[in-house]
Amino acid sequence: MAYTQGLVYDRGTVYEGTGLYGKSSLRRIDLGTGRVTRRFNHKREIFGEGITVFHNRIYQLTWQNNLIFEFSRDDFSLKRTWPFDKEGWGVTHDGEHLIVSDGSSSLYFLDPSTMRTHRVIEVYDHVGPLSKLNELEYVNGRIYANVYQQDRIAIINPENGAVNGYLDLSGLVSQVRSNRRTGVLNGIMYDSVNDRLWVTGKLWPSIFEIRLNEN
């Protein structure tokens, strides 16, 4: 089990970013067996956060180190370390920009070649601003976001920040938490070719494929 911070499915391969000081890593995982087939271990002072795969690169955020790491997808060699003046929580991309969360209600659209902010959206639902946006995944033109310490995933319109709905995963979370070692829901990955969606959490023993109820 790992302290999952980021989860990505890319061309048949699973990539995971893990957190905690002294335990943060980037990993390639066999989906069928859970076996780690490649690993990059960070220095003890690094607290790893979310990851995304974009143009043969893996981008990994850090929590309070103010850094974004850029790795080669194929061999995990570190290609560049970018400064980032915010906390890093979750990251995904829309095919053009990296989309980053920092624990607030803001999502930042960054140019991956410069890390300059292209635009910012404020996320809100019927109650008001929605903060603690954590791990992110871009799914069919929408941003799926774990809400930290909640058992639901927000579905966000990337144009205006409006929450179009929530995935209620409280039933799954209650089953997994029968083991007290498990942590909060955190980890979303999507297979766009076969339209498959998986979720997991911090220190969860498994990754779960889920199907959405369209009713």
PDB file of N, CA and C in Angstrom, residues 38-117:
ATOM      1  N   ARG A  38       8.945   0.076 -12.023  1.00  0.00           N
ATOM      2  CA  ARG A  38       9.975   1.120 -12.060  1.00  0.00           C
ATOM      3  C   ARG A  38       9.671   2.119 -10.961  1.00  0.00           C
ATOM      4  N   ARG A  39      10.728   2.679 -10.374  1.00  0.00           N
ATOM      5  CA  ARG A  39      10.527   3.608  -9.259  1.00  0.00           C
ATOM      6  C   ARG A  39      11.620   4.682  -9.266  1.00  0.00           C
ATOM      7  N   PHE A  40      11.206   5.896  -8.953  1.00  0.00           N
ATOM      8  CA  PHE A  40      12.134   6.997  -8.663  1.00  0.00           C
ATOM      9  C   PHE A  40      11.846   7.457  -7.251  1.00  0.00           C
ATOM     10  N   ASN A  41      12.828   7.356  -6.374  1.00  0.00           N
ATOM     11  CA  ASN A  41      12.658   7.774  -4.988  1.00  0.00           C
ATOM     12  C   ASN A  41      13.183   9.193  -4.792  1.00  0.00           C
ATOM     13  N   HIS A  42      12.361  10.049  -4.215  1.00  0.00           N
ATOM     14  CA  HIS A  42      12.767  11.426  -3.961  1.00  0.00           C
ATOM     15  C   HIS A  42      13.637  11.514  -2.708  1.00  0.00           C
ATOM     16  N   LYS A  43      14.346  12.630  -2.584  1.00  0.00           N
ATOM     17  CA  LYS A  43      15.106  12.901  -1.374  1.00  0.00           C
ATOM     18  C   LYS A  43      14.151  13.061  -0.202  1.00  0.00           C
ATOM     19  N   ARG A  44      14.677  12.877   1.008  1.00  0.00           N
ATOM     20  CA  ARG A  44      13.844  12.861   2.216  1.00  0.00           C
ATOM     21  C   ARG A  44      13.084  14.172   2.430  1.00  0.00           C
ATOM     22  N   GLU A  45      13.629  15.272   1.958  1.00  0.00           N
ATOM     23  CA  GLU A  45      12.981  16.570   2.206  1.00  0.00           C
ATOM     24  C   GLU A  45      11.858  16.875   1.220  1.00  0.00           C
ATOM     25  N   ILE A  46      11.620  15.986   0.258  1.00  0.00           N
ATOM     26  CA  ILE A  46      10.570  16.197  -0.745  1.00  0.00           C
ATOM     27  C   ILE A  46       9.289  15.484  -0.327  1.00  0.00           C
ATOM     28  N   PHE A  47       8.175  16.207  -0.427  1.00  0.00           N
ATOM     29  CA  PHE A  47       6.848  15.638  -0.192  1.00  0.00           C
ATOM     30  C   PHE A  47       6.110  15.645  -1.525  1.00  0.00           C
ATOM     31  N   GLY A  48       6.034  14.473  -2.160  1.00  0.00           N
ATOM     32  CA  GLY A  48       5.444  14.367  -3.487  1.00  0.00           C
ATOM     33  C   GLY A  48       3.930  14.517  -3.471  1.00  0.00           C
ATOM     34  N   GLU A  49       3.406  15.011  -4.582  1.00  0.00           N
ATOM     35  CA  GLU A  49       1.952  15.181  -4.738  1.00  0.00           C
ATOM     36  C   GLU A  49       1.505  14.623  -6.092  1.00  0.00           C
ATOM     37  N   GLY A  50       0.547  15.269  -6.729  1.00  0.00           N
ATOM     38  CA  GLY A  50      -0.096  14.735  -7.919  1.00  0.00           C
ATOM     39  C   GLY A  50       0.826  14.617  -9.119  1.00  0.00           C
ATOM     40  N   ILE A  51       0.427  13.773 -10.075  1.00  0.00           N
ATOM     41  CA  ILE A  51       1.184  13.574 -11.308  1.00  0.00           C
ATOM     42  C   ILE A  51       0.250  13.609 -12.511  1.00  0.00           C
ATOM     43  N   THR A  52       0.848  13.870 -13.689  1.00  0.00           N
ATOM     44  CA  THR A  52       0.141  13.687 -14.948  1.00  0.00           C
ATOM     45  C   THR A  52       1.156  13.335 -16.014  1.00  0.00           C
ATOM     46  N   VAL A  53       0.709  12.630 -17.060  1.00  0.00           N
ATOM     47  CA  VAL A  53       1.555  12.289 -18.206  1.00  0.00           C
ATOM     48  C   VAL A  53       1.112  13.150 -19.378  1.00  0.00           C
ATOM     49  N   PHE A  54       2.074  13.880 -19.965  1.00  0.00           N
ATOM     50  CA  PHE A  54       1.754  14.810 -21.052  1.00  0.00           C
ATOM     51  C   PHE A  54       2.946  14.866 -22.004  1.00  0.00           C
ATOM     52  N   HIS A  55       2.706  14.505 -23.290  1.00  0.00           N
ATOM     53  CA  HIS A  55       3.744  14.551 -24.318  1.00  0.00           C
ATOM     54  C   HIS A  55       5.019  13.820 -23.895  1.00  0.00           C
ATOM     55  N   ASN A  56       4.868  12.578 -23.483  1.00  0.00           N
ATOM     56  CA  ASN A  56       5.992  11.717 -23.109  1.00  0.00           C
ATOM     57  C   ASN A  56       6.775  12.213 -21.902  1.00  0.00           C
ATOM     58  N   ARG A  57       6.175  13.090 -21.148  1.00  0.00           N
ATOM     59  CA  ARG A  57       6.765  13.561 -19.912  1.00  0.00           C
ATOM     60  C   ARG A  57       5.800  13.283 -18.755  1.00  0.00           C
ATOM     61  N   ILE A  58       6.358  13.055 -17.581  1.00  0.00           N
ATOM     62  CA  ILE A  58       5.568  12.941 -16.366  1.00  0.00           C
ATOM     63  C   ILE A  58       5.885  14.157 -15.510  1.00  0.00           C
ATOM     64  N   TYR A  59       4.849  14.887 -15.139  1.00  0.00           N
ATOM     65  CA  TYR A  59       5.003  16.048 -14.262  1.00  0.00           C
ATOM     66  C   TYR A  59       4.507  15.656 -12.874  1.00  0.00           C
ATOM     67  N   GLN A  60       5.334  15.925 -11.864  1.00  0.00           N
ATOM     68  CA  GLN A  60       4.961  15.621 -10.489  1.00  0.00           C
ATOM     69  C   GLN A  60       5.089  16.867  -9.636  1.00  0.00           C
ATOM     70  N   LEU A  61       4.017  17.172  -8.910  1.00  0.00           N
ATOM     71  CA  LEU A  61       4.015  18.316  -8.004  1.00  0.00           C
ATOM     72  C   LEU A  61       4.660  17.952  -6.671  1.00  0.00           C
ATOM     73  N   THR A  62       4.983  18.979  -5.911  1.00  0.00           N
ATOM     74  CA  THR A  62       5.401  18.813  -4.520  1.00  0.00           C
ATOM     75  C   THR A  62       4.482  19.659  -3.655  1.00  0.00           C
ATOM     76  N   TRP A  63       4.318  19.244  -2.406  1.00  0.00           N
ATOM     77  CA  TRP A  63       3.363  19.919  -1.523  1.00  0.00           C
ATOM     78  C   TRP A  63       3.833  21.321  -1.131  1.00  0.00           C
ATOM     79  N   GLN A  64       4.902  21.423  -0.380  1.00  0.00           N
ATOM     80  CA  GLN A  64       5.382  22.729   0.080  1.00  0.00           C
ATOM     81  C   GLN A  64       6.836  22.985  -0.307  1.00  0.00           C
ATOM     82  N   ASN A  65       7.343  22.220  -1.251  1.00  0.00           N
ATOM     83  CA  ASN A  65       8.726  22.428  -1.708  1.00  0.00           C
ATOM     84  C   ASN A  65       8.822  23.454  -2.827  1.00  0.00           C
ATOM     85  N   ASN A  66       7.657  23.905  -3.347  1.00  0.00           N
ATOM     86  CA  ASN A  66       7.613  24.909  -4.426  1.00  0.00           C
ATOM     87  C   ASN A  66       8.375  24.454  -5.668  1.00  0.00           C
ATOM     88  N   LEU A  67       8.192  23.169  -6.023  1.00  0.00           N
ATOM     89  CA  LEU A  67       8.852  22.595  -7.186  1.00  0.00           C
ATOM     90  C   LEU A  67       7.880  21.732  -7.976  1.00  0.00           C
ATOM     91  N   ILE A  68       8.094  21.699  -9.290  1.00  0.00           N
ATOM     92  CA  ILE A  68       7.430  20.741 -10.168  1.00  0.00           C
ATOM     93  C   ILE A  68       8.532  19.967 -10.885  1.00  0.00           C
ATOM     94  N   PHE A  69       8.496  18.632 -10.780  1.00  0.00           N
ATOM     95  CA  PHE A  69       9.499  17.789 -11.436  1.00  0.00           C
ATOM     96  C   PHE A  69       8.970  17.327 -12.791  1.00  0.00           C
ATOM     97  N   GLU A  70       9.855  17.366 -13.780  1.00  0.00           N
ATOM     98  CA  GLU A  70       9.530  16.881 -15.124  1.00  0.00           C
ATOM     99  C   GLU A  70      10.425  15.686 -15.439  1.00  0.00           C
ATOM    100  N   PHE A  71       9.806  14.507 -15.610  1.00  0.00           N
ATOM    101  CA  PHE A  71      10.528  13.269 -15.860  1.00  0.00           C
ATOM    102  C   PHE A  71      10.275  12.772 -17.281  1.00  0.00           C
ATOM    103  N   SER A  72      11.204  11.988 -17.799  1.00  0.00           N
ATOM    104  CA  SER A  72      10.936  11.202 -18.995  1.00  0.00           C
ATOM    105  C   SER A  72       9.950  10.098 -18.632  1.00  0.00           C
ATOM    106  N   ARG A  73       8.925   9.955 -19.424  1.00  0.00           N
ATOM    107  CA  ARG A  73       7.945   8.908 -19.156  1.00  0.00           C
ATOM    108  C   ARG A  73       8.563   7.518 -19.280  1.00  0.00           C
ATOM    109  N   ASP A  74       9.511   7.350 -20.188  1.00  0.00           N
ATOM    110  CA  ASP A  74      10.019   6.020 -20.498  1.00  0.00           C
ATOM    111  C   ASP A  74      10.987   5.482 -19.448  1.00  0.00           C
ATOM    112  N   ASP A  75      11.907   6.320 -18.979  1.00  0.00           N
ATOM    113  CA  ASP A  75      12.932   5.794 -18.067  1.00  0.00           C
ATOM    114  C   ASP A  75      13.004   6.527 -16.730  1.00  0.00           C
ATOM    115  N   PHE A  76      12.074   7.473 -16.489  1.00  0.00           N
ATOM    116  CA  PHE A  76      12.010   8.217 -15.224  1.00  0.00           C
ATOM    117  C   PHE A  76      13.241   9.090 -14.988  1.00  0.00           C
ATOM    118  N   SER A  77      14.009   9.375 -16.026  1.00  0.00           N
ATOM    119  CA  SER A  77      15.117  10.315 -15.842  1.00  0.00           C
ATOM    120  C   SER A  77      14.552  11.718 -15.631  1.00  0.00           C
ATOM    121  N   LEU A  78      15.159  12.452 -14.702  1.00  0.00           N
ATOM    122  CA  LEU A  78      14.693  13.797 -14.366  1.00  0.00           C
ATOM    123  C   LEU A  78      15.198  14.773 -15.416  1.00  0.00           C
ATOM    124  N   LYS A  79      14.283  15.394 -16.154  1.00  0.00           N
ATOM    125  CA  LYS A  79      14.645  16.285 -17.246  1.00  0.00           C
ATOM    126  C   LYS A  79      14.741  17.745 -16.803  1.00  0.00           C
ATOM    127  N   ARG A  80      13.893  18.130 -15.869  1.00  0.00           N
ATOM    128  CA  ARG A  80      13.911  19.529 -15.435  1.00  0.00           C
ATOM    129  C   ARG A  80      13.169  19.665 -14.115  1.00  0.00           C
ATOM    130  N   THR A  81      13.587  20.627 -13.318  1.00  0.00           N
ATOM    131  CA  THR A  81      12.891  20.979 -12.083  1.00  0.00           C
ATOM    132  C   THR A  81      12.434  22.421 -12.211  1.00  0.00           C
ATOM    133  N   TRP A  82      11.115  22.626 -12.119  1.00  0.00           N
ATOM    134  CA  TRP A  82      10.533  23.957 -12.305  1.00  0.00           C
ATOM    135  C   TRP A  82      10.174  24.575 -10.949  1.00  0.00           C
ATOM    136  N   PRO A  83      10.394  25.874 -10.782  1.00  0.00           N
ATOM    137  CA  PRO A  83       9.888  26.540  -9.578  1.00  0.00           C
ATOM    138  C   PRO A  83       8.377  26.739  -9.676  1.00  0.00           C
ATOM    139  N   PHE A  84       7.707  26.669  -8.547  1.00  0.00           N
ATOM    140  CA  PHE A  84       6.254  26.873  -8.499  1.00  0.00           C
ATOM    141  C   PHE A  84       5.941  27.536  -7.166  1.00  0.00           C
ATOM    142  N   ASP A  85       5.309  28.693  -7.210  1.00  0.00           N
ATOM    143  CA  ASP A  85       5.183  29.532  -6.010  1.00  0.00           C
ATOM    144  C   ASP A  85       3.944  29.245  -5.165  1.00  0.00           C
ATOM    145  N   LYS A  86       3.361  28.054  -5.369  1.00  0.00           N
ATOM    146  CA  LYS A  86       2.178  27.673  -4.591  1.00  0.00           C
ATOM    147  C   LYS A  86       2.359  26.254  -4.055  1.00  0.00           C
ATOM    148  N   GLU A  87       1.487  25.863  -3.152  1.00  0.00           N
ATOM    149  CA  GLU A  87       1.449  24.455  -2.784  1.00  0.00           C
ATOM    150  C   GLU A  87       0.984  23.639  -3.988  1.00  0.00           C
ATOM    151  N   GLY A  88       1.510  22.437  -4.123  1.00  0.00           N
ATOM    152  CA  GLY A  88       1.042  21.536  -5.160  1.00  0.00           C
ATOM    153  C   GLY A  88       0.147  20.466  -4.561  1.00  0.00           C
ATOM    154  N   TRP A  89      -1.024  20.275  -5.140  1.00  0.00           N
ATOM    155  CA  TRP A  89      -1.931  19.221  -4.679  1.00  0.00           C
ATOM    156  C   TRP A  89      -2.190  18.233  -5.820  1.00  0.00           C
ATOM    157  N   GLY A  90      -2.987  18.631  -6.799  1.00  0.00           N
ATOM    158  CA  GLY A  90      -3.302  17.731  -7.907  1.00  0.00           C
ATOM    159  C   GLY A  90      -2.971  18.358  -9.243  1.00  0.00           C
ATOM    160  N   VAL A  91      -2.781  17.502 -10.270  1.00  0.00           N
ATOM    161  CA  VAL A  91      -2.470  17.993 -11.614  1.00  0.00           C
ATOM    162  C   VAL A  91      -3.036  17.038 -12.652  1.00  0.00           C
ATOM    163  N   THR A  92      -3.544  17.604 -13.731  1.00  0.00           N
ATOM    164  CA  THR A  92      -3.961  16.861 -14.912  1.00  0.00           C
ATOM    165  C   THR A  92      -3.678  17.751 -16.113  1.00  0.00           C
ATOM    166  N   HIS A  93      -4.189  17.402 -17.280  1.00  0.00           N
ATOM    167  CA  HIS A  93      -4.024  18.287 -18.446  1.00  0.00           C
ATOM    168  C   HIS A  93      -5.221  18.116 -19.374  1.00  0.00           C
ATOM    169  N   ASP A  94      -5.424  19.134 -20.216  1.00  0.00           N
ATOM    170  CA  ASP A  94      -6.536  19.116 -21.161  1.00  0.00           C
ATOM    171  C   ASP A  94      -6.068  18.936 -22.598  1.00  0.00           C
ATOM    172  N   GLY A  95      -4.818  18.487 -22.778  1.00  0.00           N
ATOM    173  CA  GLY A  95      -4.254  18.348 -24.110  1.00  0.00           C
ATOM    174  C   GLY A  95      -3.477  19.563 -24.550  1.00  0.00           C
ATOM    175  N   GLU A  96      -3.575  20.632 -23.794  1.00  0.00           N
ATOM    176  CA  GLU A  96      -2.861  21.870 -24.115  1.00  0.00           C
ATOM    177  C   GLU A  96      -2.137  22.442 -22.903  1.00  0.00           C
ATOM    178  N   HIS A  97      -2.818  22.486 -21.770  1.00  0.00           N
ATOM    179  CA  HIS A  97      -2.261  23.060 -20.556  1.00  0.00           C
ATOM    180  C   HIS A  97      -2.266  22.057 -19.407  1.00  0.00           C
ATOM    181  N   LEU A  98      -1.308  22.188 -18.511  1.00  0.00           N
ATOM    182  CA  LEU A  98      -1.400  21.501 -17.230  1.00  0.00           C
ATOM    183  C   LEU A  98      -2.438  22.215 -16.384  1.00  0.00           C
ATOM    184  N   ILE A  99      -3.228  21.459 -15.640  1.00  0.00           N
ATOM    185  CA  ILE A  99      -4.239  22.028 -14.751  1.00  0.00           C
ATOM    186  C   ILE A  99      -3.852  21.624 -13.337  1.00  0.00           C
ATOM    187  N   VAL A 100      -3.642  22.610 -12.472  1.00  0.00           N
ATOM    188  CA  VAL A 100      -3.047  22.366 -11.161  1.00  0.00           C
ATOM    189  C   VAL A 100      -3.960  22.894 -10.059  1.00  0.00           C
ATOM    190  N   SER A 101      -4.081  22.121  -8.976  1.00  0.00           N
ATOM    191  CA  SER A 101      -4.788  22.578  -7.780  1.00  0.00           C
ATOM    192  C   SER A 101      -3.785  22.832  -6.670  1.00  0.00           C
ATOM    193  N   ASP A 102      -4.136  23.764  -5.769  1.00  0.00           N
ATOM    194  CA  ASP A 102      -3.229  24.111  -4.660  1.00  0.00           C
ATOM    195  C   ASP A 102      -3.923  24.034  -3.303  1.00  0.00           C
ATOM    196  N   GLY A 103      -5.056  23.344  -3.240  1.00  0.00           N
ATOM    197  CA  GLY A 103      -5.790  23.208  -1.988  1.00  0.00           C
ATOM    198  C   GLY A 103      -6.841  24.267  -1.770  1.00  0.00           C
ATOM    199  N   SER A 104      -6.872  25.256  -2.637  1.00  0.00           N
ATOM    200  CA  SER A 104      -7.889  26.312  -2.550  1.00  0.00           C
ATOM    201  C   SER A 104      -9.036  25.973  -3.505  1.00  0.00           C
ATOM    202  N   SER A 105      -9.860  26.957  -3.817  1.00  0.00           N
ATOM    203  CA  SER A 105     -10.928  26.770  -4.802  1.00  0.00           C
ATOM    204  C   SER A 105     -10.458  27.127  -6.217  1.00  0.00           C
ATOM    205  N   SER A 106      -9.168  27.447  -6.374  1.00  0.00           N
ATOM    206  CA  SER A 106      -8.625  27.853  -7.669  1.00  0.00           C
ATOM    207  C   SER A 106      -8.022  26.673  -8.410  1.00  0.00           C
ATOM    208  N   LEU A 107      -8.157  26.678  -9.733  1.00  0.00           N
ATOM    209  CA  LEU A 107      -7.434  25.772 -10.611  1.00  0.00           C
ATOM    210  C   LEU A 107      -6.632  26.613 -11.590  1.00  0.00           C
ATOM    211  N   TYR A 108      -5.352  26.265 -11.747  1.00  0.00           N
ATOM    212  CA  TYR A 108      -4.425  27.048 -12.552  1.00  0.00           C
ATOM    213  C   TYR A 108      -4.093  26.291 -13.832  1.00  0.00           C
ATOM    214  N   PHE A 109      -4.219  26.962 -14.965  1.00  0.00           N
ATOM    215  CA  PHE A 109      -3.898  26.383 -16.262  1.00  0.00           C
ATOM    216  C   PHE A 109      -2.505  26.891 -16.645  1.00  0.00           C
ATOM    217  N   LEU A 110      -1.528  25.982 -16.696  1.00  0.00           N
ATOM    218  CA  LEU A 110      -0.134  26.352 -16.906  1.00  0.00           C
ATOM    219  C   LEU A 110       0.353  25.913 -18.283  1.00  0.00           C
ATOM    220  N   ASP A 111       1.191  26.738 -18.892  1.00  0.00           N
ATOM    221  CA  ASP A 111       1.883  26.364 -20.123  1.00  0.00           C
ATOM    222  C   ASP A 111       2.993  25.385 -19.754  1.00  0.00           C
ATOM    223  N   PRO A 112       2.957  24.138 -20.236  1.00  0.00           N
ATOM    224  CA  PRO A 112       3.955  23.145 -19.813  1.00  0.00           C
ATOM    225  C   PRO A 112       5.366  23.451 -20.288  1.00  0.00           C
ATOM    226  N   SER A 113       5.524  24.337 -21.244  1.00  0.00           N
ATOM    227  CA  SER A 113       6.867  24.663 -21.740  1.00  0.00           C
ATOM    228  C   SER A 113       7.517  25.791 -20.952  1.00  0.00           C
ATOM    229  N   THR A 114       6.721  26.543 -20.173  1.00  0.00           N
ATOM    230  CA  THR A 114       7.259  27.664 -19.392  1.00  0.00           C
ATOM    231  C   THR A 114       6.782  27.669 -17.943  1.00  0.00           C
ATOM    232  N   MET A 115       5.716  26.953 -17.639  1.00  0.00           N
ATOM    233  CA  MET A 115       5.031  26.939 -16.342  1.00  0.00           C
ATOM    234  C   MET A 115       4.404  28.291 -15.987  1.00  0.00           C
ATOM    235  N   ARG A 116       4.249  29.135 -16.989  1.00  0.00           N
ATOM    236  CA  ARG A 116       3.532  30.384 -16.757  1.00  0.00           C
ATOM    237  C   ARG A 116       2.032  30.122 -16.701  1.00  0.00           C
ATOM    238  N   THR A 117       1.342  30.882 -15.879  1.00  0.00           N
ATOM    239  CA  THR A 117      -0.098  30.708 -15.728  1.00  0.00           C
ATOM    240  C   THR A 117      -0.823  31.312 -16.910  1.00  0.00           C
TER     241      THR A 117
END
